[in-house]
Tab-separated table of C-alpha atoms in Angstrom:
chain	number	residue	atom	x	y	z
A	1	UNK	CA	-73.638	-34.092	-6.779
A	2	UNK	CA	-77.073	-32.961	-8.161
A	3	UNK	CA	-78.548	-32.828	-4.828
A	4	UNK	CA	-76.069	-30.769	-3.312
A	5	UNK	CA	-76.014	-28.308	-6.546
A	6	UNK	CA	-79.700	-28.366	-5.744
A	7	UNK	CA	-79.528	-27.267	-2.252
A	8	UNK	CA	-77.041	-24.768	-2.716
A	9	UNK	CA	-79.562	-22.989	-5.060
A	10	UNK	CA	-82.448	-23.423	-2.934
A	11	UNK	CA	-80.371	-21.982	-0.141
A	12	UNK	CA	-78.767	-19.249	-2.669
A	13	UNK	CA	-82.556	-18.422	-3.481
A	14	UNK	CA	-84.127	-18.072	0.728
A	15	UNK	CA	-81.023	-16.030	1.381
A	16	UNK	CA	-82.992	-12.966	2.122
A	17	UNK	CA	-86.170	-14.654	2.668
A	18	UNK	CA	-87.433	-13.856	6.824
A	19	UNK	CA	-86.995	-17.182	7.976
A	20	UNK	CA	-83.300	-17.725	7.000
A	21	UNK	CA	-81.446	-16.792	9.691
A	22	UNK	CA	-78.124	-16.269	8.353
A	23	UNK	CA	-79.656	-13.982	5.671
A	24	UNK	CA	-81.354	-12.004	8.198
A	25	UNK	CA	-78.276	-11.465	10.445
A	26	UNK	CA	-76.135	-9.893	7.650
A	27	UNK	CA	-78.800	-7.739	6.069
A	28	UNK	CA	-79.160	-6.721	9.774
A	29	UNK	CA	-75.725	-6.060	9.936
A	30	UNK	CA	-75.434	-4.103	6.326
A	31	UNK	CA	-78.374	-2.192	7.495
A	32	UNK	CA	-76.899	-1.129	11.451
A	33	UNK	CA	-74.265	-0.396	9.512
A	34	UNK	CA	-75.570	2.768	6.875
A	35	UNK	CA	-77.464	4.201	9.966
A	36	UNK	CA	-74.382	4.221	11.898
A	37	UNK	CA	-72.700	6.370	9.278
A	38	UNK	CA	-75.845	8.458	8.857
A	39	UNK	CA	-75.342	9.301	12.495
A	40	UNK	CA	-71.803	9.949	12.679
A	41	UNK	CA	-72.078	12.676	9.848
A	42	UNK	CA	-74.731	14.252	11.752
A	43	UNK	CA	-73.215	14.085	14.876
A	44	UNK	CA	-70.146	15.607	13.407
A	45	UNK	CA	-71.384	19.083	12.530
A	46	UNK	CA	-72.569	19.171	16.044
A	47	UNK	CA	-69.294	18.870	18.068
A	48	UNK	CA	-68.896	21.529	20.867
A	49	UNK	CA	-66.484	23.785	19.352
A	50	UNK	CA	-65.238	23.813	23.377
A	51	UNK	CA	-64.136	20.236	22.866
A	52	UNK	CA	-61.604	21.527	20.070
A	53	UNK	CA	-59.932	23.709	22.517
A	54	UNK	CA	-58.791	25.998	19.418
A	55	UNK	CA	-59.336	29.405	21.111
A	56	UNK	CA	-56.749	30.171	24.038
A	57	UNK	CA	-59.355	31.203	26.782
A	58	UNK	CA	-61.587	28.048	26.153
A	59	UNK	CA	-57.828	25.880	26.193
A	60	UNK	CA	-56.695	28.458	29.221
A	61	UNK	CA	-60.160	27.874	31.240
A	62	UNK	CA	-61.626	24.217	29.921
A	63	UNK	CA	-58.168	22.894	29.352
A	64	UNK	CA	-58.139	21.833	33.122
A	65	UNK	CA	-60.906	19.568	33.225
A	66	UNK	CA	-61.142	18.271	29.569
A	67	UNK	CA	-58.457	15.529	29.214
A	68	UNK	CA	-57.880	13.216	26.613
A	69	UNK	CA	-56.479	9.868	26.942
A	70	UNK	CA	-53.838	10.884	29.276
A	71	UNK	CA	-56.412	10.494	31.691
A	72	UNK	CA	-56.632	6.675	31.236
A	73	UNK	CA	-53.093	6.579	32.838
A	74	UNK	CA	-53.106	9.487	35.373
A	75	UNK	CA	-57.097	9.562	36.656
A	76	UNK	CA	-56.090	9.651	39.957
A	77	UNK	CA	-54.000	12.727	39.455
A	78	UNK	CA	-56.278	14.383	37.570
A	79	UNK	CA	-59.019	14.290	39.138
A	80	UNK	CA	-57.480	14.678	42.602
A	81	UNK	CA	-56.411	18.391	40.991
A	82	UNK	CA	-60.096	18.907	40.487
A	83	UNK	CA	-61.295	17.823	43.995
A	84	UNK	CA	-58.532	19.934	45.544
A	85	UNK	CA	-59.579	23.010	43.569
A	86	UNK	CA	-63.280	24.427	44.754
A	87	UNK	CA	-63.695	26.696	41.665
A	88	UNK	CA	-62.799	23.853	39.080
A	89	UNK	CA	-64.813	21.537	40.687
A	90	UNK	CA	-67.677	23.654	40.397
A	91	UNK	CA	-66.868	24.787	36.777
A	92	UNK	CA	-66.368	20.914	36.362
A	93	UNK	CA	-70.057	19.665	38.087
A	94	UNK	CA	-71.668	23.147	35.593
A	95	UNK	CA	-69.987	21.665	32.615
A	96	UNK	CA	-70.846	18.177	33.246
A	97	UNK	CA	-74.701	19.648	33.397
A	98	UNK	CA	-74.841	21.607	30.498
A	99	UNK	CA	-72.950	18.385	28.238
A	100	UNK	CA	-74.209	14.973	30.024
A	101	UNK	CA	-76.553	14.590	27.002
A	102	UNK	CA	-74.263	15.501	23.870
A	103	UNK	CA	-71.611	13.306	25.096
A	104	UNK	CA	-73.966	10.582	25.984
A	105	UNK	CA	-74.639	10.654	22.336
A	106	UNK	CA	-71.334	11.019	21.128
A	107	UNK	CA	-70.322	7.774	23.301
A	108	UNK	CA	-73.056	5.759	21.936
A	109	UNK	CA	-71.964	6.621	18.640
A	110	UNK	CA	-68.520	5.353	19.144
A	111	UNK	CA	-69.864	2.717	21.127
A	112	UNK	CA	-72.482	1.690	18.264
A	113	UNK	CA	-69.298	1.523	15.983
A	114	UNK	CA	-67.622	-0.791	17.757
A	115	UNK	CA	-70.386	-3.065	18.593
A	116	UNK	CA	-70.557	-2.730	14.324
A	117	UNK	CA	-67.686	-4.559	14.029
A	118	UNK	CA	-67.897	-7.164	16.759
A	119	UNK	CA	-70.939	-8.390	14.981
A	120	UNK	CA	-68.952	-8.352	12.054
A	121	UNK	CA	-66.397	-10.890	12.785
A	122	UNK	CA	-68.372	-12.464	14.925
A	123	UNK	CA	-71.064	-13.488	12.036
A	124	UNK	CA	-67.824	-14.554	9.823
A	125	UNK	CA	-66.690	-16.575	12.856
A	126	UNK	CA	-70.234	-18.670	13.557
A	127	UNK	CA	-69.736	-18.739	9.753
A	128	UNK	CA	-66.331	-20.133	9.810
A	129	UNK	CA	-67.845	-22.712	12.534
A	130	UNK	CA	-70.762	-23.743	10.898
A	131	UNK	CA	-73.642	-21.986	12.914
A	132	UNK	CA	-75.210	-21.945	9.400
A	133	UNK	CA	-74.758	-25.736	8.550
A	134	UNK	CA	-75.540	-24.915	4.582
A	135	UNK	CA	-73.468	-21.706	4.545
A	136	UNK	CA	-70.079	-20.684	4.570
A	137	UNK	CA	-67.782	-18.199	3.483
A	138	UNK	CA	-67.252	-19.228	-0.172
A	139	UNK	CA	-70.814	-20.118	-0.723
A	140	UNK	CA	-71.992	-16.677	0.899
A	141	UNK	CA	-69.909	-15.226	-1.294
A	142	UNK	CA	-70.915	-17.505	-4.634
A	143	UNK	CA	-74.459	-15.989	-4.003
A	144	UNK	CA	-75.409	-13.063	-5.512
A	145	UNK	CA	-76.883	-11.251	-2.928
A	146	UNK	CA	-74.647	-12.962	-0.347
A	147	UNK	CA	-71.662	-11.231	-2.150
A	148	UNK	CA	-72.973	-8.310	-2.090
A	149	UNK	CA	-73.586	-8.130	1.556
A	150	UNK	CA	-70.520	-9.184	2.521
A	151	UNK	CA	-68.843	-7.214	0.863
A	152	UNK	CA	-70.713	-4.232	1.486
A	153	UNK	CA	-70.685	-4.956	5.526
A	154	UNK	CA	-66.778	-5.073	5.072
A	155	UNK	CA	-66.463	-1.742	3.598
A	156	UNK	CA	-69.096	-0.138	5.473
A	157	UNK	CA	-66.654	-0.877	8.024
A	158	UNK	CA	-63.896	0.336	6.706
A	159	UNK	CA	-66.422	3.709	5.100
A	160	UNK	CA	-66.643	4.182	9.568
A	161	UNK	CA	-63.405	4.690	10.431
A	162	UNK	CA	-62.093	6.737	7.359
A	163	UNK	CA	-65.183	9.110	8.059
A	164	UNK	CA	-64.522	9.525	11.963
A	165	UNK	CA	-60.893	10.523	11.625
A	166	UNK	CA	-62.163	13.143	8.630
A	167	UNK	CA	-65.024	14.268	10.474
A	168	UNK	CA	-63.526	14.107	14.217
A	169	UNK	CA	-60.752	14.809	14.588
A	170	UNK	CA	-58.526	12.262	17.033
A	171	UNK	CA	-57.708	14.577	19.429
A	172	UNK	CA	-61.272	15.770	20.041
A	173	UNK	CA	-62.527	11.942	19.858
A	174	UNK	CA	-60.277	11.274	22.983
A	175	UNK	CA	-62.117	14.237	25.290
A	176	UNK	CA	-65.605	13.445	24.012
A	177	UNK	CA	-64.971	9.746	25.322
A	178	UNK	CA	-62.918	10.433	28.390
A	179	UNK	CA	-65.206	13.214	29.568
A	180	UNK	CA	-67.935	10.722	29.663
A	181	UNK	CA	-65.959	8.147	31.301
A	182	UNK	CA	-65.646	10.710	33.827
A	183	UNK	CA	-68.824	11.694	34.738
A	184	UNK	CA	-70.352	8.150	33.867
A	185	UNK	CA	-68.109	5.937	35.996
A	186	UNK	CA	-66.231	3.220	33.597
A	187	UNK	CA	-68.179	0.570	36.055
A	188	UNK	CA	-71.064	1.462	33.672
A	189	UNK	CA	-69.487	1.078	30.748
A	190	UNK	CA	-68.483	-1.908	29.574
A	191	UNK	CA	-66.668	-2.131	26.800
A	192	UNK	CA	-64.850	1.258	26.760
A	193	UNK	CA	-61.357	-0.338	26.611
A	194	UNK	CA	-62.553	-1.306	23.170
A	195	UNK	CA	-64.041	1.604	22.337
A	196	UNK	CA	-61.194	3.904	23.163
A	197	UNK	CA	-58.823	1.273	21.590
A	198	UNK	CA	-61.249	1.973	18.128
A	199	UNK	CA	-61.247	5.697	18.765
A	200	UNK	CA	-57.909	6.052	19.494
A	201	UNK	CA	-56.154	9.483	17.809
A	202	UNK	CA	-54.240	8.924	14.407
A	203	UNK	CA	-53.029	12.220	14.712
A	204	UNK	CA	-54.754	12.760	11.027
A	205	UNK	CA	-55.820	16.290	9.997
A	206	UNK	CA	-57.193	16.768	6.605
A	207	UNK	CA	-55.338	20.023	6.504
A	208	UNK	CA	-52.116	18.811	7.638
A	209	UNK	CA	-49.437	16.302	6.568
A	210	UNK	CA	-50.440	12.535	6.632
A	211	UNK	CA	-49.478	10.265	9.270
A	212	UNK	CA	-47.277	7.551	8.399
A	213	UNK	CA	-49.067	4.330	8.436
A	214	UNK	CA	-52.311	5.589	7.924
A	215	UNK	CA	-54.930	4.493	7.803
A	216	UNK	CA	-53.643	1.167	7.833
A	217	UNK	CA	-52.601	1.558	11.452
A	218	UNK	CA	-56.476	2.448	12.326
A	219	UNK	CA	-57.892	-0.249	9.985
A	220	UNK	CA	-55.533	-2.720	11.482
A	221	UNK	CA	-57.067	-2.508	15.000
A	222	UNK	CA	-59.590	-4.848	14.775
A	223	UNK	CA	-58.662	-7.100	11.705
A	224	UNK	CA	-60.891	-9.103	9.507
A	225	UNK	CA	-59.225	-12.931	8.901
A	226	UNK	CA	-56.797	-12.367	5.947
A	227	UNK	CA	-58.643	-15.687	4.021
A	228	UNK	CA	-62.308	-13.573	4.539
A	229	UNK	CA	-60.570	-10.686	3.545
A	230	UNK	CA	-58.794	-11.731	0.498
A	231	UNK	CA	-62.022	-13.914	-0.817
A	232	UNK	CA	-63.619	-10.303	-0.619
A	233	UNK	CA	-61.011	-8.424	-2.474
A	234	UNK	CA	-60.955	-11.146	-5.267
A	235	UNK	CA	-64.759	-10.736	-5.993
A	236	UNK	CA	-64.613	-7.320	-5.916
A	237	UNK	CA	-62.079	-7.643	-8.192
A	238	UNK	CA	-63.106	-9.815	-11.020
A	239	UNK	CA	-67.293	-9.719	-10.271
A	240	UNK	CA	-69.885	-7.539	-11.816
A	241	UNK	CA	-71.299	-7.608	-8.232
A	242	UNK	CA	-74.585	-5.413	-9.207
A	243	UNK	CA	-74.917	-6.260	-13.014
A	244	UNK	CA	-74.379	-2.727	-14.164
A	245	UNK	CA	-72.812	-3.723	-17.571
A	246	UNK	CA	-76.170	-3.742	-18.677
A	247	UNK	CA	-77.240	-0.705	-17.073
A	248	UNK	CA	-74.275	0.921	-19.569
A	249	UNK	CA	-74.050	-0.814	-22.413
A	250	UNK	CA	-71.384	1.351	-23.781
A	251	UNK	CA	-67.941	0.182	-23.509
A	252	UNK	CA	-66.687	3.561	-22.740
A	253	UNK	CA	-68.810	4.478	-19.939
A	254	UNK	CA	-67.802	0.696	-18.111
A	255	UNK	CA	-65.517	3.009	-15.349
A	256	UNK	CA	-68.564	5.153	-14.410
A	257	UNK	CA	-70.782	1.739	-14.453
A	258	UNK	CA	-68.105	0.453	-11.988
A	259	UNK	CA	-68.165	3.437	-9.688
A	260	UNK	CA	-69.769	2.234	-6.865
A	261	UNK	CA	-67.627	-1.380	-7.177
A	262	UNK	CA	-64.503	0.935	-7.517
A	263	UNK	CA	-64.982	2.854	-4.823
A	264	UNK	CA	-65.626	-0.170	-2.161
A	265	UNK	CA	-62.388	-1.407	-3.536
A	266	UNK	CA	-60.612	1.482	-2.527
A	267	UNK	CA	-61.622	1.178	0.986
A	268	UNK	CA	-61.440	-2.459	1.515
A	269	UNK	CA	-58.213	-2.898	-0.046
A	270	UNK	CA	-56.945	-0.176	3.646
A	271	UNK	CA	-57.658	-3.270	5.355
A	272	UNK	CA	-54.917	-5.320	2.982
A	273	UNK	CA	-52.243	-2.529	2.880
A	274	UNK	CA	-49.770	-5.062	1.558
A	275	UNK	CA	-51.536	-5.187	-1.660
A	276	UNK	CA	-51.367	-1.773	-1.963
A	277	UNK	CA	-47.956	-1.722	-1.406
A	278	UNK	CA	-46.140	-5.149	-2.853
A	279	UNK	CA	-48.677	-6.488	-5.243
A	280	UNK	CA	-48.154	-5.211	-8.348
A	281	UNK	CA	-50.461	-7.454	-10.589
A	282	UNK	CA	-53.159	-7.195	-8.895
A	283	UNK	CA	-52.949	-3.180	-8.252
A	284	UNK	CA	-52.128	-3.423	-11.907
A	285	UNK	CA	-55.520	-5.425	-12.471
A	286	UNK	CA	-57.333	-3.011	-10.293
A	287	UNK	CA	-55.992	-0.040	-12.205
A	288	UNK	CA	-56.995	-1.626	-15.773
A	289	UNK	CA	-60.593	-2.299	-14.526
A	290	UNK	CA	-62.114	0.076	-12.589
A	291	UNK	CA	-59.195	3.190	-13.005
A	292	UNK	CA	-57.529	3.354	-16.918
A	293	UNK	CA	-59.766	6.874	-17.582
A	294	UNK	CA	-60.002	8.432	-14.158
A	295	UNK	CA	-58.465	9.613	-11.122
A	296	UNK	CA	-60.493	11.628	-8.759
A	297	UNK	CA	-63.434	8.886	-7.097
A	298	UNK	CA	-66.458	9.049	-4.709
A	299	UNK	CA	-65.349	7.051	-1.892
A	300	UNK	CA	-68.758	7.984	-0.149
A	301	UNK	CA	-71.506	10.099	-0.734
A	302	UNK	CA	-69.967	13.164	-1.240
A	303	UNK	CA	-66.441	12.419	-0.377
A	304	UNK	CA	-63.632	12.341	-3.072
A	305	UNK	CA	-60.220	12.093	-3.366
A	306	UNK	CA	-57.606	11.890	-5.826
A	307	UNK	CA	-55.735	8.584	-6.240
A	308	UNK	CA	-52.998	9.870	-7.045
A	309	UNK	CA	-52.453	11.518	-3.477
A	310	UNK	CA	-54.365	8.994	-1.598
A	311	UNK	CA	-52.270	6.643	-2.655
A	312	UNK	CA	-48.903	8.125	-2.427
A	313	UNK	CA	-47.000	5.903	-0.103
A	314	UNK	CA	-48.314	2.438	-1.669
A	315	UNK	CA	-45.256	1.616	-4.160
A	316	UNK	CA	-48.010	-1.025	-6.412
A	317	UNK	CA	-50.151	1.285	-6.351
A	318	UNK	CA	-48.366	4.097	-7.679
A	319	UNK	CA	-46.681	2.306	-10.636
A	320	UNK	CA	-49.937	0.875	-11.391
A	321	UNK	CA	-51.794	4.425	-11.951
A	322	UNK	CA	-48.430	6.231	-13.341
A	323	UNK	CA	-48.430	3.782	-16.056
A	324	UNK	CA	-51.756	3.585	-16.837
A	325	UNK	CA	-52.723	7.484	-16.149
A	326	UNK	CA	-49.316	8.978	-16.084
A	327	UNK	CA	-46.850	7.392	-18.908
A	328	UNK	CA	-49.064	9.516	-21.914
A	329	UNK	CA	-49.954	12.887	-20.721
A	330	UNK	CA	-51.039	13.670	-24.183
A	331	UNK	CA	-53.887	10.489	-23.631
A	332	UNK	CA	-54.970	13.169	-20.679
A	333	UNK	CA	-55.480	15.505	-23.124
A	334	UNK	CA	-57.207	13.940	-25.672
A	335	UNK	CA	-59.720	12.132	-22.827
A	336	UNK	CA	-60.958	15.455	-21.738
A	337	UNK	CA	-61.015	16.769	-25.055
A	338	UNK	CA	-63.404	13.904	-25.887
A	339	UNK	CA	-65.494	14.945	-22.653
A	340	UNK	CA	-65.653	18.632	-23.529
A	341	UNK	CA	-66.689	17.350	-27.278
A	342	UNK	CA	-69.421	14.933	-25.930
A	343	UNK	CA	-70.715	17.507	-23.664
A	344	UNK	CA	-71.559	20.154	-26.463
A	345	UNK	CA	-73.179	17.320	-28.459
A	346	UNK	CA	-75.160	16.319	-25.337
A	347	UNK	CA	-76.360	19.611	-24.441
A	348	UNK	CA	-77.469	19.861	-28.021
A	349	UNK	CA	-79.600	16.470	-27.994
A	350	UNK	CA	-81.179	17.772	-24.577
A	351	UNK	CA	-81.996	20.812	-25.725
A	352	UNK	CA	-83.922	19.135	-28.631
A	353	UNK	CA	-85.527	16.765	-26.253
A	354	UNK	CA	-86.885	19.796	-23.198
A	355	UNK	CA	-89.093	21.521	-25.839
A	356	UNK	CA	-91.943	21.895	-23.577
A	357	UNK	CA	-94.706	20.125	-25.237
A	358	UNK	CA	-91.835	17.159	-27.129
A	359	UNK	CA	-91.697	14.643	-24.616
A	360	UNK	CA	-95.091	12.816	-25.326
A	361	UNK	CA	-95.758	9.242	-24.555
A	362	UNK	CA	-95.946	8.013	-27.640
A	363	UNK	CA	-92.339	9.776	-28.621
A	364	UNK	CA	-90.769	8.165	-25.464
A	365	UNK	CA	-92.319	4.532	-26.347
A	366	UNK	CA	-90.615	5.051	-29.712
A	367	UNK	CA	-87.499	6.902	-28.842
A	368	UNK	CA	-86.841	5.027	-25.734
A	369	UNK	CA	-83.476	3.742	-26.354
A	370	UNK	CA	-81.920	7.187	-27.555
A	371	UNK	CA	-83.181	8.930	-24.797
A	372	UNK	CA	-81.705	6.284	-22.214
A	373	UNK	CA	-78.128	6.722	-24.617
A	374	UNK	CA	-78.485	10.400	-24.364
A	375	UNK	CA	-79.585	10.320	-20.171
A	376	UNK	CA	-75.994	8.190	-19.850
A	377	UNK	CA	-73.707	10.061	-21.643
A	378	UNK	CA	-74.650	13.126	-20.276
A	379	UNK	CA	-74.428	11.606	-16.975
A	380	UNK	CA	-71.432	10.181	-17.616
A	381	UNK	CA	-69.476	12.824	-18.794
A	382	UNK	CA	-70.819	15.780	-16.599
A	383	UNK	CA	-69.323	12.992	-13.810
A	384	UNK	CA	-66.000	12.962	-15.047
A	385	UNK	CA	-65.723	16.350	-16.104
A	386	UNK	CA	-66.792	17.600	-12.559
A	387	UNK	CA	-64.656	15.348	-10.473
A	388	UNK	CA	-61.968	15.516	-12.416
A	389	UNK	CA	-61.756	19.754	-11.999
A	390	UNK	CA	-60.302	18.714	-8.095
A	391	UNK	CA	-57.638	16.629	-9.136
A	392	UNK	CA	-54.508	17.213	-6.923
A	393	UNK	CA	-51.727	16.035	-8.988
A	394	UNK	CA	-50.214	19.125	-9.971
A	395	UNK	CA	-49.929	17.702	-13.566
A	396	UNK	CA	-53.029	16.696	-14.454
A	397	UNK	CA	-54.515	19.976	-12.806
A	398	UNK	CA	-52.653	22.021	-15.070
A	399	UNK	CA	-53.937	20.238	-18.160
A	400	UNK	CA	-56.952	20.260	-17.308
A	401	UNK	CA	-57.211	23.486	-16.268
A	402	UNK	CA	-55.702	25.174	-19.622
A	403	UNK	CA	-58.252	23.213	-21.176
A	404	UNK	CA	-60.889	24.562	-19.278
A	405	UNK	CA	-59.181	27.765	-19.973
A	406	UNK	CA	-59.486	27.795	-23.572
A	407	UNK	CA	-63.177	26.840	-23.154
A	408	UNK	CA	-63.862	23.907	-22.831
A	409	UNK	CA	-66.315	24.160	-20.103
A	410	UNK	CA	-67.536	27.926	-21.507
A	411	UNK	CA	-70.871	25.628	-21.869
A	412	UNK	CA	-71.319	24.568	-17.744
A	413	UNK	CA	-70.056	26.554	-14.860
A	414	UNK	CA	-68.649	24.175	-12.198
């Protein structure tokens, strides 16, 4: 027994050493994984408005020869109708010149995504196999860094696919792709059943009603094994994955310590939408931990969402937040009362501390501690109090707002 307990810390300690292999591949994964989101919210702001086919001459002239996947079925047709047609085959061979290099992009961006997530499951299936004879699931995830790989690959993942239907919408996805099969041959391209299967429209639009079944439909396509996936949830669950109970000491700022462990759980538990829906204990134990004192998250950098709405057709779910957030409006009150309060005092304690000349060396050696104390709360509570101002439950909005109204946040403008 000692001399496995031994090797499991020896191989807990190389896991991100260069020579470990397995350590490598999933910090190589993790890694693919942020770039690939870093690209796809550049690329976004950079879609040919043409593609969207929103203005009636572009749809009346372009609508023609841009197809989405109706082509899959009917290329034959289609493109026959272009052939047959010596003015749209010469508007199609100019428009194939002047976007051969944006859509080469935009392929290799859906393309890169998929590829994403083929790794993926394939590193938990050489895992699952024993590829890495003194690694497996469990014990990847019993290591600290190993758990926090893992779990980050999963909902970098899942971070992919919520951000493409947001950012692209489905219907211009399907053009981008097929316009490239078109003028690239599908011969060339070999997995582009795949990719359109990934890219496939939801029919989402952030401005219109929700799809049913989303996005459990979308994260559903290519599924992560339900033991993986629930081993996940459960440490994301229970774990202090990155120690940040003492980065805030204070008990009252644990749900902003938690943030970043919250907001992975949000988006990995898409991939179980069963939980969300059935499980009531656990959505209960969710709620209690990471979501008794707010409602509005940070999925993302700079992406939030109420829970409240995004979590409107999960029964669990629901009950879990109206009983915690819900069943005592007057709690609502009195929690952004105690924001508004600790913001004036804040503000004060700052405005002692950026007196140009205060902030010697000596007084921040001896004063170190308050200054950290006064650096969280201030950060804490500016957090809350401007995430909070977007809520969409109609409810909560209009408490907070008459608070805001009497002046509560006379002292910030946000």
């Amino acid at each position: 027994v000692s001399t496995q307990s031994t090797g499991q810390k020896r191989a807990a300690m190389d896991l991100l050493e260069d020579n470990n292999l397995c350590g490598r591949r999933i910090l190589t994964v993790v890694g693919r994984g942020n770039a690939i989101i870093a690209e796809l919210l550049r690329m976004s702001d950079h879609v040919p408005p043409i593609f969207r086919l929103n203005d009636k001459d572009d749809a009346n002239k372009y609508g023609r020869i841009i197809f989405d996947f109706k082509w899959l079925t009917l290329q034959e047709t289609l493109d026959e109708s272009i052939h047959n047609d010596d003015d749209l085959l010469e508007m199609d061979q100019d428009f194939q010149e002047s976007h051969t290099v944006v859509l080469e992009r935009f392929y290799t961006l859906f393309e890169s995504m998929y590829l994403y997530i083929k790794d993926l499951l394939q590193f938990f299936a050489d895992l699952e196999e024993g590829s890495y004879i003194q690694y497996s699931i469990d014990g990847m995830l019993a290591d600290g860094d190993g758990k926090q790989l893992i779990c980050e690959a999963v909902y970098l993942y899942g971070v992919m696919l919520l951000l493409m239907d947001m950012k692209i919408p489905g219907v211009v996805r399907e053009r981008l792709i097929v316009a490239h099969l078109r003028y690239t041959g599908t011969s060339e391209l070999y997995e582009h059943t795949e990719v359109c299967r990934l890219c496939k429209s939801t029919e989402y639009s952030p401005a219109g009603k929700r799809p049913e079944a989303w996005p459990e439909e979308m994260f559903s396509r290519f599924e992560i094994p339900s033991h993986i996936l629930r081993a996940v949830i459960g440490r994301l669950r229970s774990d202090d994955m990155y120690n940040q109970r003492a980065a805030f000491p204070n008990p009252e700022h644990r749900s902003a310590a938690f943030a970043g462990q919250a907001a992975m759980l949000y988006v990995v538990l898409f991939f179980s939408p069963e939980t969300l829906q059935h499980d009531r204990p656990v959505m209960r134990e969710v709620v209690d931990r990471y979501y008794p004192d707010n409602w509005v998250i940070c999925f993302y950098m700079g992406f939030h969402l109420d829970l409240f709405d995004a979590w409107s057709p999960y029964k669990a779910a629901m009950e879990a937040m109206n009983n915690t957030i819900l069943k005592d409006l007057d709690l609502v009150r009195a929690l952004h009362a105690k924001h508004v309060l600790t913001l004036k005092d804040t503000f004060k304690d700052l405005s002692n501390y950026l007196v140009d000349g205060y902030l010697t060396d000596d007084l921040l050696l001896d004063n170190t501690k308050a200054i950290l104390d006064c650096m969280r709360t201030a950060n804490v509570t500016i957090r809350w109090l401007m995430l909070h101002r977007l809520s969409e439950n109609k409810k909560l909005r209009e408490i907070l707002r008459k608070s805001n109204q009497d002046g509560g946040l006379s002292l910030i403008h946000i």
